[in-house]
């Protein structure tokens, strides 16, 4: 840890301060039951790592694993978020893909061993992304005599991603959460004013509905989300299930689900404008569409429905302002 800090520029007095902070630390394990009887282990010196529960702990951990991406960046893309690591490998050749996968896993294990860390094989999974017309390739990954489990879906930063990017499993779980929020508002409605119900809506329903919506909002399954939103709007306003919600949204000043989806896409493009090219950056022809964002050519429907292309049909009228 101290060597890495010095490599990143934390040297001299600052490094000595961190050495004093990390050295001569002790920790133990305490187990407490319902009768307040405690069992505890002996105090042992902390030879590796940082003090648990400390404010500097997460920052020092990120510094410690910062060079992991350099290990595999030649054949794979590493995505790090706290202690959650995802490795993305792509190759059109199945044999080269297998070779790259084995190489990356070997390099990763070697890095873990060199840095006194251990890989949790029970939480390490392999997910193969496919198109609907593509058959799954049978690939078995083995590391240090441990078999990596093949899965069809995984949870990533709160989103459940399946191997065909259909978002079926995520939307199913989301629908369950939104139905519970709808029931909660129905229960508290007799005791709350409309303004408070609107606040509860944004806290317990809208925040959940809009999370990651730029990724799954284009799925045909998201229509269920829109139906639940209409139901909760009618509950707040005290309208029947056959009444139109068009004016109710305006009355409560709540965006509809499709509007929220388009707005989230617009925010994404505005925030990450450097990821998109305009037509003027592609060619030097003076056309009427010079300042429009450039639409890459692709034949795969899955890509056309992705975040980087959906702005074309939803946001192109707004892009001239950039």
PDB file of N, CA and C in Angstrom, residues 132 162 164-172 174 212-227 257-258 261 302 305-306 310 314:
ATOM      1  N   UNK A 132     -30.771 -12.881 -30.347  1.00  0.00           N
ATOM      2  CA  UNK A 132     -31.865 -13.854 -30.312  1.00  0.00           C
ATOM      3  C   UNK A 132     -31.656 -14.997 -31.301  1.00  0.00           C
ATOM      4  N   UNK A 162     -29.536  -9.503 -18.463  1.00  0.00           N
ATOM      5  CA  UNK A 162     -29.572 -10.883 -18.953  1.00  0.00           C
ATOM      6  C   UNK A 162     -28.732 -11.004 -20.218  1.00  0.00           C
ATOM      7  N   UNK A 164     -29.349 -11.691 -23.268  1.00  0.00           N
ATOM      8  CA  UNK A 164     -29.859 -11.170 -24.541  1.00  0.00           C
ATOM      9  C   UNK A 164     -30.264  -9.698 -24.441  1.00  0.00           C
ATOM     10  N   UNK A 165     -30.023  -9.097 -23.299  1.00  0.00           N
ATOM     11  CA  UNK A 165     -30.371  -7.692 -23.052  1.00  0.00           C
ATOM     12  C   UNK A 165     -31.856  -7.424 -23.320  1.00  0.00           C
ATOM     13  N   UNK A 166     -32.692  -8.363 -22.908  1.00  0.00           N
ATOM     14  CA  UNK A 166     -34.133  -8.186 -23.077  1.00  0.00           C
ATOM     15  C   UNK A 166     -34.742  -7.402 -21.918  1.00  0.00           C
ATOM     16  N   UNK A 167     -34.057  -7.343 -20.780  1.00  0.00           N
ATOM     17  CA  UNK A 167     -34.482  -6.638 -19.561  1.00  0.00           C
ATOM     18  C   UNK A 167     -35.746  -7.243 -18.959  1.00  0.00           C
ATOM     19  N   UNK A 168     -36.073  -8.467 -19.354  1.00  0.00           N
ATOM     20  CA  UNK A 168     -37.294  -9.101 -18.870  1.00  0.00           C
ATOM     21  C   UNK A 168     -37.252  -9.310 -17.351  1.00  0.00           C
ATOM     22  N   UNK A 169     -36.143  -9.841 -16.859  1.00  0.00           N
ATOM     23  CA  UNK A 169     -36.038 -10.130 -15.427  1.00  0.00           C
ATOM     24  C   UNK A 169     -36.016  -8.849 -14.604  1.00  0.00           C
ATOM     25  N   UNK A 170     -35.302  -7.828 -15.087  1.00  0.00           N
ATOM     26  CA  UNK A 170     -35.234  -6.568 -14.340  1.00  0.00           C
ATOM     27  C   UNK A 170     -36.595  -5.892 -14.266  1.00  0.00           C
ATOM     28  N   UNK A 171     -37.287  -5.816 -15.391  1.00  0.00           N
ATOM     29  CA  UNK A 171     -38.590  -5.153 -15.417  1.00  0.00           C
ATOM     30  C   UNK A 171     -39.601  -5.920 -14.575  1.00  0.00           C
ATOM     31  N   UNK A 172     -39.471  -7.246 -14.525  1.00  0.00           N
ATOM     32  CA  UNK A 172     -40.356  -8.051 -13.686  1.00  0.00           C
ATOM     33  C   UNK A 172     -40.164  -7.692 -12.208  1.00  0.00           C
ATOM     34  N   UNK A 174     -38.806  -4.875 -11.121  1.00  0.00           N
ATOM     35  CA  UNK A 174     -39.186  -3.472 -10.975  1.00  0.00           C
ATOM     36  C   UNK A 174     -40.695  -3.338 -10.825  1.00  0.00           C
ATOM     37  N   UNK A 212     -31.839   4.096 -14.257  1.00  0.00           N
ATOM     38  CA  UNK A 212     -31.346   3.323 -15.394  1.00  0.00           C
ATOM     39  C   UNK A 212     -32.327   3.220 -16.542  1.00  0.00           C
ATOM     40  N   UNK A 213     -33.293   4.144 -16.610  1.00  0.00           N
ATOM     41  CA  UNK A 213     -34.357   4.034 -17.612  1.00  0.00           C
ATOM     42  C   UNK A 213     -33.822   4.181 -19.040  1.00  0.00           C
ATOM     43  N   UNK A 214     -32.683   4.844 -19.228  1.00  0.00           N
ATOM     44  CA  UNK A 214     -32.134   4.998 -20.584  1.00  0.00           C
ATOM     45  C   UNK A 214     -31.724   3.658 -21.185  1.00  0.00           C
ATOM     46  N   UNK A 215     -31.539   2.644 -20.342  1.00  0.00           N
ATOM     47  CA  UNK A 215     -31.129   1.334 -20.845  1.00  0.00           C
ATOM     48  C   UNK A 215     -32.325   0.424 -21.142  1.00  0.00           C
ATOM     49  N   UNK A 216     -33.329   0.456 -20.278  1.00  0.00           N
ATOM     50  CA  UNK A 216     -34.442  -0.495 -20.438  1.00  0.00           C
ATOM     51  C   UNK A 216     -35.755   0.165 -20.858  1.00  0.00           C
ATOM     52  N   UNK A 217     -35.777   1.493 -20.929  1.00  0.00           N
ATOM     53  CA  UNK A 217     -37.027   2.189 -21.229  1.00  0.00           C
ATOM     54  C   UNK A 217     -37.561   1.938 -22.624  1.00  0.00           C
ATOM     55  N   UNK A 218     -36.718   1.458 -23.550  1.00  0.00           N
ATOM     56  CA  UNK A 218     -37.169   1.189 -24.917  1.00  0.00           C
ATOM     57  C   UNK A 218     -37.751  -0.207 -25.088  1.00  0.00           C
ATOM     58  N   UNK A 219     -37.674  -1.033 -24.068  1.00  0.00           N
ATOM     59  CA  UNK A 219     -38.209  -2.393 -24.148  1.00  0.00           C
ATOM     60  C   UNK A 219     -39.736  -2.363 -24.192  1.00  0.00           C
ATOM     61  N   UNK A 220     -40.316  -3.283 -24.966  1.00  0.00           N
ATOM     62  CA  UNK A 220     -41.778  -3.347 -25.033  1.00  0.00           C
ATOM     63  C   UNK A 220     -42.382  -3.728 -23.686  1.00  0.00           C
ATOM     64  N   UNK A 221     -41.563  -4.349 -22.821  1.00  0.00           N
ATOM     65  CA  UNK A 221     -42.044  -4.743 -21.506  1.00  0.00           C
ATOM     66  C   UNK A 221     -42.220  -3.552 -20.577  1.00  0.00           C
ATOM     67  N   UNK A 222     -41.626  -2.408 -20.939  1.00  0.00           N
ATOM     68  CA  UNK A 222     -41.733  -1.220 -20.089  1.00  0.00           C
ATOM     69  C   UNK A 222     -43.145  -0.636 -20.100  1.00  0.00           C
ATOM     70  N   UNK A 223     -44.002  -1.117 -21.004  1.00  0.00           N
ATOM     71  CA  UNK A 223     -45.397  -0.656 -21.019  1.00  0.00           C
ATOM     72  C   UNK A 223     -46.091  -0.955 -19.694  1.00  0.00           C
ATOM     73  N   UNK A 224     -45.671  -2.042 -19.032  1.00  0.00           N
ATOM     74  CA  UNK A 224     -46.242  -2.381 -17.727  1.00  0.00           C
ATOM     75  C   UNK A 224     -45.943  -1.288 -16.709  1.00  0.00           C
ATOM     76  N   UNK A 225     -44.748  -0.708 -16.813  1.00  0.00           N
ATOM     77  CA  UNK A 225     -44.367   0.370 -15.906  1.00  0.00           C
ATOM     78  C   UNK A 225     -45.273   1.581 -16.113  1.00  0.00           C
ATOM     79  N   UNK A 226     -45.555   1.894 -17.378  1.00  0.00           N
ATOM     80  CA  UNK A 226     -46.428   3.035 -17.694  1.00  0.00           C
ATOM     81  C   UNK A 226     -47.831   2.805 -17.142  1.00  0.00           C
ATOM     82  N   UNK A 227     -48.330   1.580 -17.224  1.00  0.00           N
ATOM     83  CA  UNK A 227     -49.677   1.274 -16.711  1.00  0.00           C
ATOM     84  C   UNK A 227     -49.739   1.468 -15.197  1.00  0.00           C
ATOM     85  N   UNK A 257     -44.157   8.372 -18.137  1.00  0.00           N
ATOM     86  CA  UNK A 257     -43.001   7.483 -18.277  1.00  0.00           C
ATOM     87  C   UNK A 257     -42.256   7.705 -19.588  1.00  0.00           C
ATOM     88  N   UNK A 258     -42.944   7.789 -20.754  1.00  0.00           N
ATOM     89  CA  UNK A 258     -42.211   8.071 -21.997  1.00  0.00           C
ATOM     90  C   UNK A 258     -41.475   9.404 -21.958  1.00  0.00           C
ATOM     91  N   UNK A 261     -38.363   9.036 -19.941  1.00  0.00           N
ATOM     92  CA  UNK A 261     -37.369   8.285 -20.711  1.00  0.00           C
ATOM     93  C   UNK A 261     -36.626   9.207 -21.679  1.00  0.00           C
ATOM     94  N   UNK A 302     -30.297  -4.929 -31.927  1.00  0.00           N
ATOM     95  CA  UNK A 302     -29.957  -4.760 -30.520  1.00  0.00           C
ATOM     96  C   UNK A 302     -29.135  -3.495 -30.303  1.00  0.00           C
ATOM     97  N   UNK A 305     -31.296  -0.262 -30.817  1.00  0.00           N
ATOM     98  CA  UNK A 305     -32.131   0.051 -29.657  1.00  0.00           C
ATOM     99  C   UNK A 305     -31.311   0.483 -28.455  1.00  0.00           C
ATOM    100  N   UNK A 306     -29.997   0.570 -28.625  1.00  0.00           N
ATOM    101  CA  UNK A 306     -29.118   0.956 -27.529  1.00  0.00           C
ATOM    102  C   UNK A 306     -29.128   2.456 -27.275  1.00  0.00           C
ATOM    103  N   UNK A 310     -30.539   5.491 -29.895  1.00  0.00           N
ATOM    104  CA  UNK A 310     -31.937   5.851 -29.691  1.00  0.00           C
ATOM    105  C   UNK A 310     -32.154   7.356 -29.642  1.00  0.00           C
ATOM    106  N   UNK A 314     -35.414  10.234 -30.776  1.00  0.00           N
ATOM    107  CA  UNK A 314     -36.025  10.949 -29.660  1.00  0.00           C
ATOM    108  C   UNK A 314     -35.465  12.352 -29.436  1.00  0.00           C
TER     109      UNK A 314
END
